[in-house]
C-alpha positions as protocol buffer text, in pm:
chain_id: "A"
residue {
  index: 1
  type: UNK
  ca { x: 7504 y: 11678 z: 7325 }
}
residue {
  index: 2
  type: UNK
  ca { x: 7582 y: 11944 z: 7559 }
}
residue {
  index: 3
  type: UNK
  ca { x: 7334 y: 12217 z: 7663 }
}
residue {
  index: 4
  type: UNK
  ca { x: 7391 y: 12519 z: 7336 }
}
residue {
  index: 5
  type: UNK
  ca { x: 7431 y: 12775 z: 7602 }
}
residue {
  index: 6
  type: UNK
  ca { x: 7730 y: 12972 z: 7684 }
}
residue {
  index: 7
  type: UNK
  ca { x: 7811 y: 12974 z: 8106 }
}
residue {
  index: 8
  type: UNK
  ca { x: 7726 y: 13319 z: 8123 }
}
residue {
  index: 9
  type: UNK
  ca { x: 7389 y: 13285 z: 7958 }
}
residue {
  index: 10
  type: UNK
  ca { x: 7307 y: 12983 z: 8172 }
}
residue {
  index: 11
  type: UNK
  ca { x: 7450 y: 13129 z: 8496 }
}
residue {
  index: 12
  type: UNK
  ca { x: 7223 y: 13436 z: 8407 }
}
residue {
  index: 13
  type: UNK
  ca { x: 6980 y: 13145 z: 8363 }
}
residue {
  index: 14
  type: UNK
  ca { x: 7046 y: 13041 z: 8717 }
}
residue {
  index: 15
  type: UNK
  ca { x: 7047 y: 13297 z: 8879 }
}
residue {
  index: 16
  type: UNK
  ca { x: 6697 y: 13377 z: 8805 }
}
residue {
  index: 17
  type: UNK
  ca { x: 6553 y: 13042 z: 8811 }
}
residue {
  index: 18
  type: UNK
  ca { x: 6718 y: 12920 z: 9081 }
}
residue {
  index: 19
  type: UNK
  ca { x: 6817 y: 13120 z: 9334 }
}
residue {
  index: 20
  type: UNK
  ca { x: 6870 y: 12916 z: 9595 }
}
residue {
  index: 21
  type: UNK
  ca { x: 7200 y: 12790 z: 9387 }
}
residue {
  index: 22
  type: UNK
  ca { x: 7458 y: 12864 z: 9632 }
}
residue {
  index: 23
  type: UNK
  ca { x: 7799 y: 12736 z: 9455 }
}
residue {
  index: 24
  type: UNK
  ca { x: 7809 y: 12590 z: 9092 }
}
residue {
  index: 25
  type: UNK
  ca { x: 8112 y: 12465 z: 8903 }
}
residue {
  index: 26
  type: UNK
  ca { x: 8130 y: 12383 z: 8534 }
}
residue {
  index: 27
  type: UNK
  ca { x: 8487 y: 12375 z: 8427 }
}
residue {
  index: 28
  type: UNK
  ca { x: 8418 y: 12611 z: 8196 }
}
residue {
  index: 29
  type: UNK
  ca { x: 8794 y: 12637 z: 8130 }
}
residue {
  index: 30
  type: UNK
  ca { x: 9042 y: 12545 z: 7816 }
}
residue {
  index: 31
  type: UNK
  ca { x: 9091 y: 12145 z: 7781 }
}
residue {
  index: 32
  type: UNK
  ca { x: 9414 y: 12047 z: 7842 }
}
residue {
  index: 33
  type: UNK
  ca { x: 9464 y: 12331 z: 8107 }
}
residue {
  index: 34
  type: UNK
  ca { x: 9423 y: 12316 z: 8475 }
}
residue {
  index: 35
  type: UNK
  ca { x: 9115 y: 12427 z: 8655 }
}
residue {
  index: 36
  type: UNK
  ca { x: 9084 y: 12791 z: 8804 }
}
residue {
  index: 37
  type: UNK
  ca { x: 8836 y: 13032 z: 8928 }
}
residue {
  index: 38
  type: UNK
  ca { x: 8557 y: 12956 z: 8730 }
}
residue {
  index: 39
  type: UNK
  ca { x: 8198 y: 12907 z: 8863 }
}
residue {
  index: 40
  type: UNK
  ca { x: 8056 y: 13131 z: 9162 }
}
residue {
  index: 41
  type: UNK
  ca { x: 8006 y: 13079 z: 9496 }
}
residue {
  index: 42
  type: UNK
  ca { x: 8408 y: 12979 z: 9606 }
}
residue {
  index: 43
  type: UNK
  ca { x: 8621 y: 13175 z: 9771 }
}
residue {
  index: 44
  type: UNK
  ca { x: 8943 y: 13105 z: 9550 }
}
residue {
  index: 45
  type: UNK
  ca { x: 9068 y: 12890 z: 9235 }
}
residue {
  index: 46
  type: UNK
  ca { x: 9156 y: 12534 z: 9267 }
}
residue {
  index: 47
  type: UNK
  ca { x: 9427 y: 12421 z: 9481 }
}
residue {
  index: 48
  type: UNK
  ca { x: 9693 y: 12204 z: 9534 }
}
residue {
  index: 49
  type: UNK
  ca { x: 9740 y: 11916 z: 9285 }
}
residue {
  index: 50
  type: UNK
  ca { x: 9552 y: 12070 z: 8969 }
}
residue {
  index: 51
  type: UNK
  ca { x: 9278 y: 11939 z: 8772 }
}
residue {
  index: 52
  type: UNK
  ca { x: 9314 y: 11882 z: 8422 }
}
residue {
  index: 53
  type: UNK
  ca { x: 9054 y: 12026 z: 8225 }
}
residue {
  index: 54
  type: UNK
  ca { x: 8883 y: 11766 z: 7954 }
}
residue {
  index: 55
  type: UNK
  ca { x: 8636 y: 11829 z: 7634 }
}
residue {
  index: 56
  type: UNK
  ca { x: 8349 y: 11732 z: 7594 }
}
residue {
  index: 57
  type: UNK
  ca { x: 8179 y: 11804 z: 7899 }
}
residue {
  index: 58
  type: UNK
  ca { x: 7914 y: 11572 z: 8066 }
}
residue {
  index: 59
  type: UNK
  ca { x: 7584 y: 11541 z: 7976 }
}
residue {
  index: 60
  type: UNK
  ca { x: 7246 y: 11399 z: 8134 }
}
residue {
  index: 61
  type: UNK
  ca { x: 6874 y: 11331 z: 8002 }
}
residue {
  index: 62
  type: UNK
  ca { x: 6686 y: 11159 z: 8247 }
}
residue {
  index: 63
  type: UNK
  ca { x: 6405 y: 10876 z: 8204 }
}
residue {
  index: 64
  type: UNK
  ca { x: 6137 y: 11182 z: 8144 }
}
residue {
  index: 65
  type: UNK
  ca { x: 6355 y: 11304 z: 7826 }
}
residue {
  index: 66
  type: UNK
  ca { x: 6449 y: 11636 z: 8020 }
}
residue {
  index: 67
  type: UNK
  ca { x: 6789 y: 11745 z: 7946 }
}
residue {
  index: 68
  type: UNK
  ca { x: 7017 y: 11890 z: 8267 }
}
residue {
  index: 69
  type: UNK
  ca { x: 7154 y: 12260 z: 8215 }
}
residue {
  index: 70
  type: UNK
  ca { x: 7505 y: 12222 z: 8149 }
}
residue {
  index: 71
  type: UNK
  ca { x: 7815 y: 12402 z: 8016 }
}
residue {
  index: 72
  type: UNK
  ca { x: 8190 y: 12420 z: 8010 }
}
residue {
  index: 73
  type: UNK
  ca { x: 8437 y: 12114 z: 7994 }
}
residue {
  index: 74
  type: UNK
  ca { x: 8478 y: 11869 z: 8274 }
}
residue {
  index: 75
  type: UNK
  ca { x: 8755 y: 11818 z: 8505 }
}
residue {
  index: 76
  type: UNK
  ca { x: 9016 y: 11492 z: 8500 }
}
residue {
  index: 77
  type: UNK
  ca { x: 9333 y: 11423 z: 8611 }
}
residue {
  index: 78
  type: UNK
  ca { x: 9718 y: 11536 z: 8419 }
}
residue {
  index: 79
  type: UNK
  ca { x: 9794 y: 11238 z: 8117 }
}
residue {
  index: 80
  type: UNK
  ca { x: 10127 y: 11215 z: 8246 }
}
residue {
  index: 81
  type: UNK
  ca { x: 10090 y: 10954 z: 8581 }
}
residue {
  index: 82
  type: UNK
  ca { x: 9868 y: 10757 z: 8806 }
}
residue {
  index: 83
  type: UNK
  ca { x: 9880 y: 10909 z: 9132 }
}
residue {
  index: 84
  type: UNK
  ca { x: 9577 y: 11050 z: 9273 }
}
residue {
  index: 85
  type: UNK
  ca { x: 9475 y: 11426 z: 9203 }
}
residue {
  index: 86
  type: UNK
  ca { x: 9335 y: 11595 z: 9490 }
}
residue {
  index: 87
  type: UNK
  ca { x: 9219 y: 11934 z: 9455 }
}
residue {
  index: 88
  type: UNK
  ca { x: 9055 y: 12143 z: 9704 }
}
residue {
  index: 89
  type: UNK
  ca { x: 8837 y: 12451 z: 9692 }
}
residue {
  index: 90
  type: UNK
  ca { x: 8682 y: 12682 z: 9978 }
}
residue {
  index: 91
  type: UNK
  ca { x: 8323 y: 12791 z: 9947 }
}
residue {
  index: 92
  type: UNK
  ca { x: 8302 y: 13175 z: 9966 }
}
residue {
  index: 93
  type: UNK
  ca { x: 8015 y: 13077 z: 10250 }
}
residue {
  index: 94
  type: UNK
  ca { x: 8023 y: 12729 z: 10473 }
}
residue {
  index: 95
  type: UNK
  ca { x: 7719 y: 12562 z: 10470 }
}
residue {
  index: 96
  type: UNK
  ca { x: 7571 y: 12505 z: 10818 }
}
residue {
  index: 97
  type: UNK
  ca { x: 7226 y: 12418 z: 10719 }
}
residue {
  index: 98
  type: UNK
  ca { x: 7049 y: 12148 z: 10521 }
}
residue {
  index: 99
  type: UNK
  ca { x: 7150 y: 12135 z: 10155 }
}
residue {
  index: 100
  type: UNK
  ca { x: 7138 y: 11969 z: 9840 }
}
residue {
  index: 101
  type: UNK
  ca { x: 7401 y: 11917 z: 9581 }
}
residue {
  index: 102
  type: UNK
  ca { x: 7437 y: 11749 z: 9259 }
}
residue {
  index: 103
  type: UNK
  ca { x: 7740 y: 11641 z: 9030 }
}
residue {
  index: 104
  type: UNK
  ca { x: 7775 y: 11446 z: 8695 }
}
residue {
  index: 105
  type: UNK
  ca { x: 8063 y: 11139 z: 8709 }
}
residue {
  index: 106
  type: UNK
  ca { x: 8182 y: 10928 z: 8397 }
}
residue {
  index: 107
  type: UNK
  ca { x: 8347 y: 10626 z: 8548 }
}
residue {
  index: 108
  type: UNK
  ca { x: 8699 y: 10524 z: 8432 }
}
residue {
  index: 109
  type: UNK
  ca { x: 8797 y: 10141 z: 8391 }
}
residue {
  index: 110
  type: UNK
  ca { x: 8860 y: 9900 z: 8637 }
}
residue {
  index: 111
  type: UNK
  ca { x: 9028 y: 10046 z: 8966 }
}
residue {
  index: 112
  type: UNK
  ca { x: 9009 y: 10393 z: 8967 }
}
residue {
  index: 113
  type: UNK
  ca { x: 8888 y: 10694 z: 9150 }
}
residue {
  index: 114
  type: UNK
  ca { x: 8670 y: 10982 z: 9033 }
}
residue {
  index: 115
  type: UNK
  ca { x: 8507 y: 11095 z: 9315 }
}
residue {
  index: 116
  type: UNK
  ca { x: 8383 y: 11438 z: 9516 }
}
residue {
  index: 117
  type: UNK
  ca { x: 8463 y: 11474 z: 9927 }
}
residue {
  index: 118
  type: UNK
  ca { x: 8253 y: 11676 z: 10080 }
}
residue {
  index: 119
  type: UNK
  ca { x: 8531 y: 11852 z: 10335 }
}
residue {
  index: 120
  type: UNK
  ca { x: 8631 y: 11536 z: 10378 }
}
residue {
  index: 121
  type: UNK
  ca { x: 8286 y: 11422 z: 10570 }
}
residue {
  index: 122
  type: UNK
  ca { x: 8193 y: 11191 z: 10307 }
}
residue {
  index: 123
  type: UNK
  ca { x: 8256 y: 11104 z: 9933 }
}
residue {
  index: 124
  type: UNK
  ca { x: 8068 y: 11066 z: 9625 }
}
residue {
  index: 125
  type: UNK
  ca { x: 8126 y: 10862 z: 9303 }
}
residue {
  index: 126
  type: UNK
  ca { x: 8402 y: 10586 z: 9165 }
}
residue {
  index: 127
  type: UNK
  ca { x: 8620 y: 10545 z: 9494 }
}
residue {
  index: 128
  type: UNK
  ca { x: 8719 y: 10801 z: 9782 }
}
residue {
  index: 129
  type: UNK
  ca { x: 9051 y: 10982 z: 9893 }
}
residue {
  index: 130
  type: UNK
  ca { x: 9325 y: 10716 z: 9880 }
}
residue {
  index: 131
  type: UNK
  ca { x: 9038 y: 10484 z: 9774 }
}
residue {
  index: 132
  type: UNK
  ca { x: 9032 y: 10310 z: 9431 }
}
residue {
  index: 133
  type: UNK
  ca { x: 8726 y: 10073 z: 9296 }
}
residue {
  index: 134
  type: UNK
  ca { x: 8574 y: 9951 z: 8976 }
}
residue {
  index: 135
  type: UNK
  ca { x: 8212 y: 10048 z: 9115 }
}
residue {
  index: 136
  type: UNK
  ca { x: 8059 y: 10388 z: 9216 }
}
residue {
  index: 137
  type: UNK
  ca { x: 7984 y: 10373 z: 9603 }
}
residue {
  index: 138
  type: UNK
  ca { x: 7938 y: 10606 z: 9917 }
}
residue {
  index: 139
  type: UNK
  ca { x: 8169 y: 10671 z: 10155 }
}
residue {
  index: 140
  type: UNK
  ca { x: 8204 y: 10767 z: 10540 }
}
residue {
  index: 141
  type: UNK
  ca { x: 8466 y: 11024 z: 10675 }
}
residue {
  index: 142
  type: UNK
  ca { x: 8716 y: 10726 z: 10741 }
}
residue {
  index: 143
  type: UNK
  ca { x: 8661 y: 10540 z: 10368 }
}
residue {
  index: 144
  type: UNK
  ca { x: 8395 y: 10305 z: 10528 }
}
residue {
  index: 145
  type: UNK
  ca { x: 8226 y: 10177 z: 10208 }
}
residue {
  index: 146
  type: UNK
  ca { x: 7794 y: 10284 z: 10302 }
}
residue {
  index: 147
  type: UNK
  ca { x: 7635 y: 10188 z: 9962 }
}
residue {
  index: 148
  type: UNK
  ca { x: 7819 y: 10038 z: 9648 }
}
residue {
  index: 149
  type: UNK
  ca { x: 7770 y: 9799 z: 9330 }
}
residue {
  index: 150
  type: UNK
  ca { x: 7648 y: 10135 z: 9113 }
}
residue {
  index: 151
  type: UNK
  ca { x: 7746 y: 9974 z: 8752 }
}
residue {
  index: 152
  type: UNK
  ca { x: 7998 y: 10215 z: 8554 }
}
residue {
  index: 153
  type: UNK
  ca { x: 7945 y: 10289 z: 8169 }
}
residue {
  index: 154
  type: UNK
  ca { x: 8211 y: 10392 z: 8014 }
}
residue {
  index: 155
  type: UNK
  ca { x: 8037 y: 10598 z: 7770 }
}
residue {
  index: 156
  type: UNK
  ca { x: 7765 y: 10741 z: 7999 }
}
residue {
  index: 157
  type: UNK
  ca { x: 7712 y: 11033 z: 8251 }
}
residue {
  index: 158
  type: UNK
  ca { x: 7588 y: 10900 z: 8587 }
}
residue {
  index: 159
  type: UNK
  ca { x: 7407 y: 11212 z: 8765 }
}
residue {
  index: 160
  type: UNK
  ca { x: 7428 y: 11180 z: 9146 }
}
residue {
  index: 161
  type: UNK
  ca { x: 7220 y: 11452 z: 9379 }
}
residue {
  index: 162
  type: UNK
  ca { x: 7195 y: 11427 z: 9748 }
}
residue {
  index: 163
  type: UNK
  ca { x: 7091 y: 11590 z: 10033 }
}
residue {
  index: 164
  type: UNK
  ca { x: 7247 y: 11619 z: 10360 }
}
residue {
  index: 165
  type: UNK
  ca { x: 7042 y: 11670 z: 10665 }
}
residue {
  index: 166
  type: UNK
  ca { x: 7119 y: 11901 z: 10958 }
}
residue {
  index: 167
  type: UNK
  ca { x: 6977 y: 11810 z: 11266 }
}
residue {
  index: 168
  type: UNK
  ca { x: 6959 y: 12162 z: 11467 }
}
residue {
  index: 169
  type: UNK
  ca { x: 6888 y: 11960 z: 11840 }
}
residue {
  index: 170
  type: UNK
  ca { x: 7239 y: 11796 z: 11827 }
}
residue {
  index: 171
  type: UNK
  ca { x: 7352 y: 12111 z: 11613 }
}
residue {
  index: 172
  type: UNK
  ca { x: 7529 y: 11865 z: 11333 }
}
residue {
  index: 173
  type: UNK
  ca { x: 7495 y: 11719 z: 11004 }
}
residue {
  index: 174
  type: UNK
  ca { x: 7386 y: 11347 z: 11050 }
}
residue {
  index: 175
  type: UNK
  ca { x: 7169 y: 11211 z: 10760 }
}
residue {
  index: 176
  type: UNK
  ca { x: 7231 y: 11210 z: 10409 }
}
residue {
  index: 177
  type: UNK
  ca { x: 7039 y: 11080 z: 10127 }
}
residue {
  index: 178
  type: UNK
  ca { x: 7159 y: 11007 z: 9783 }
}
residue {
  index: 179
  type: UNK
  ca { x: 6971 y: 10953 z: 9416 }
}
residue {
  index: 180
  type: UNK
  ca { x: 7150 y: 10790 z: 9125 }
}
residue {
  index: 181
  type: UNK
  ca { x: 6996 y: 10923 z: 8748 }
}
residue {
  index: 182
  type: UNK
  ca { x: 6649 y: 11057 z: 8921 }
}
residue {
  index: 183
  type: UNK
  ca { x: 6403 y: 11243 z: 8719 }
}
residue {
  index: 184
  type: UNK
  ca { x: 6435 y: 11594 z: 8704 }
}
residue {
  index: 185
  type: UNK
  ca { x: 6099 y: 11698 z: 8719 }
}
residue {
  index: 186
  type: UNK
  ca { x: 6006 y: 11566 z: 9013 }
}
residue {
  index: 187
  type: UNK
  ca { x: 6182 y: 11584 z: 9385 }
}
residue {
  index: 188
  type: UNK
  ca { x: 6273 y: 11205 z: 9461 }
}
residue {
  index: 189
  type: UNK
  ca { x: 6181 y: 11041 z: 9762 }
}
residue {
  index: 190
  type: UNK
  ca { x: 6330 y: 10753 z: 9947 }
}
residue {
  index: 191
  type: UNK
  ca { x: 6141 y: 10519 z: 9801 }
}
residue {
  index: 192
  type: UNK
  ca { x: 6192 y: 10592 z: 9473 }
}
residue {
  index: 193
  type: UNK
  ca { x: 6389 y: 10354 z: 9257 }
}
residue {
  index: 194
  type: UNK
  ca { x: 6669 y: 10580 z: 9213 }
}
residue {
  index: 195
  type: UNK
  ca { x: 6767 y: 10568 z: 9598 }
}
residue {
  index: 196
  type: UNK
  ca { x: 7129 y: 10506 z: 9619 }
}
residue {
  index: 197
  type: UNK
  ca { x: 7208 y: 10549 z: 9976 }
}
residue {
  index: 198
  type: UNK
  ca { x: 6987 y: 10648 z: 10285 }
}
residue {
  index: 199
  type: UNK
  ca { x: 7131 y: 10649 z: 10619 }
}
residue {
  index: 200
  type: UNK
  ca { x: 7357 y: 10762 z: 10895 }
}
residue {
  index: 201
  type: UNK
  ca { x: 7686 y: 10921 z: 10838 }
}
residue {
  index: 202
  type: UNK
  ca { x: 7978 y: 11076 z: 11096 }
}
residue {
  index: 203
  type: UNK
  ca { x: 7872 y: 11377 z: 11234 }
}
residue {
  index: 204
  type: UNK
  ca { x: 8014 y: 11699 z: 11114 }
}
residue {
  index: 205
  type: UNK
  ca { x: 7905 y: 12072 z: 11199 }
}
residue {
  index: 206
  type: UNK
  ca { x: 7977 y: 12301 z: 10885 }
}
residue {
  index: 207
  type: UNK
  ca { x: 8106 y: 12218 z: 10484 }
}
residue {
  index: 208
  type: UNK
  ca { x: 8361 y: 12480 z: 10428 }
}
residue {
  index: 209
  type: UNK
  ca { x: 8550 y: 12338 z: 10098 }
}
residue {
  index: 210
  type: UNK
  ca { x: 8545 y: 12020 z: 9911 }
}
residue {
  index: 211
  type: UNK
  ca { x: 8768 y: 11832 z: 9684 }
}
residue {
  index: 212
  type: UNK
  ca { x: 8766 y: 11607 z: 9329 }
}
residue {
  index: 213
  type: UNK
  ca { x: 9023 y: 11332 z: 9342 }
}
residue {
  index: 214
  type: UNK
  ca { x: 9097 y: 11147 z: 9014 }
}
residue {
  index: 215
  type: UNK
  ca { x: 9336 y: 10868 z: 8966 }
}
residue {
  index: 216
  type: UNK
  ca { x: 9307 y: 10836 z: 8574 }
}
residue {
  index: 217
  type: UNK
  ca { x: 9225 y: 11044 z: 8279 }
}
residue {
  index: 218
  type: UNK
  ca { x: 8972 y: 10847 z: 8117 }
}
residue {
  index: 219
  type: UNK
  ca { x: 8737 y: 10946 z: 8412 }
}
residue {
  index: 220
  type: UNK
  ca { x: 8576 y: 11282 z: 8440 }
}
residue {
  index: 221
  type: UNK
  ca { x: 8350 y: 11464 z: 8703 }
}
residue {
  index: 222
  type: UNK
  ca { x: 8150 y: 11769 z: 8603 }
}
residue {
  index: 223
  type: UNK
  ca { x: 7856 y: 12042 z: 8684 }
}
residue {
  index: 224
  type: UNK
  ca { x: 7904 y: 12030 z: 9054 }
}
residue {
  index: 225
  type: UNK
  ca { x: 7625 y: 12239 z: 9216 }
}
residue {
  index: 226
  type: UNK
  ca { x: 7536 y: 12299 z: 9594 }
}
residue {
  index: 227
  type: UNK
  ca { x: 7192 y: 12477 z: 9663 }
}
residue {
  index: 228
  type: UNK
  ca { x: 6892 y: 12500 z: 9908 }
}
residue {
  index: 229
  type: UNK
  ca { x: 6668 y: 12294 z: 9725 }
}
residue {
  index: 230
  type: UNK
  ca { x: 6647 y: 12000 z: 9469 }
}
residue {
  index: 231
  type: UNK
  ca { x: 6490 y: 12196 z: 9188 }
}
residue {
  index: 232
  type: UNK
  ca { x: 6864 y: 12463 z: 9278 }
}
residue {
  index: 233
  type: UNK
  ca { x: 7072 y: 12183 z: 9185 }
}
residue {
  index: 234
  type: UNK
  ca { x: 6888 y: 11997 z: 8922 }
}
residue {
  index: 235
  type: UNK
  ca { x: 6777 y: 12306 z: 8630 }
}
residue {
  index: 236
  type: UNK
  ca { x: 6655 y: 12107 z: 8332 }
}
residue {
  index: 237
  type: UNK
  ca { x: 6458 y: 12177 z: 7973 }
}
């Protein structure tokens, strides 16, 4: 069930419990019609191929029985074809520093994508940019496959939060650590059970924009958040 709040009570919500929250999108938009300038924190709408827009939203109650703050739809791709949607929006600020984001993704059958990039740096979820698979994985700036074999349900929100290290002696991004269905309550560490990738990626200097690619409409990605802290991007009752 999706959380009974409207987005501007929860963004009000948010905003005062977590304001480190730097960029959220909920695809709070009518299904059936593209994706615009919803959320806060970009500079403009979506861009270039659009988004579909899909009802019901995504949900997420972790192991703990808290429920994730969401609202809106969720984003997919047109009915009509199989080509892969990209779509591309600018943050209002870049991010230069160490960050934290979080998404929901509900995996499509068989070879598919339904993924985030992160400007391109690296890519989240059920394939990558020109990428299809059948399992969620992490990817590297040129589609090098760094963790994979995440099952897919069909009929279940997977809830994927990260956090990208900036190393300020070599003045670039260079780590990155990712959690698959982690408590809420509690920040994860690396050894916790919900690790699903810990390592080295390419080096990259700022995030300016990112992108949501999705090859089928069965598949849908939703509450995309980007803050300064896990507890930002992770709001829960």
């Amino acid at each position: 069930m999706r959380f009974p709040f409207s987005l501007l009570v929860l963004v009000m919500l948010l905003d005062t419990a977590n304001a480190g929250l730097m960029v959220y999108e909920s695809f709070d938009y009518t299904p059936g019609t593209h994706a615009d300038s919803g959320g806060y924190g970009w500079k403009q709408a979506w861009g270039s191929d659009p988004l579909a827009t899909t009802t019901p939203g995504l949900d997420y109650v972790d192991g703990n029985g808290n429920t994730l703050h969401v609202a809106g739809n969720a984003s997919t791709r047109l009915s009509n074809g199989s080509t892969q949607v990209e779509a591309v929006r600018d943050f209002q600020t870049e991010l230069i520093n160490t960050f934290w984001f979080s998404l929901l993704i509900r995996g499509a059958s068989g070879n598919e994508t339904v993924s985030l990039g992160i400007n391109e740096s690296f890519y989240i979820g059920q394939g990558a940019k020109d990428v299809t698979s059948a399992a969620f994985g992490v990817y590297d700036a040129d589609k090098t496959q760094l963790s994979g074999g995440g099952i897919i349900s069909l009929t279940e929100s997977s809830l994927f939060v990260g956090r990208v290290l900036y190393d300020p002696f070599q003045d670039k991004f260079r780590h990155l650590n990712v959690w698959r269905n982690p408590v809420l309550d509690t920040q994860p560490e690396i050894a916790d059970t919900s690790i699903f990738y810990s390592g080295a990626i390419k080096e990259f200097d700022k995030i300016p924009k990112i992108a949501v690619y999705h090859t089928s409409d069965l598949g849908a990605l939703d509450e995309i958040r980007f803050g300064e802290s896990f507890s930002d991007v992770t709001a829960f009752t």
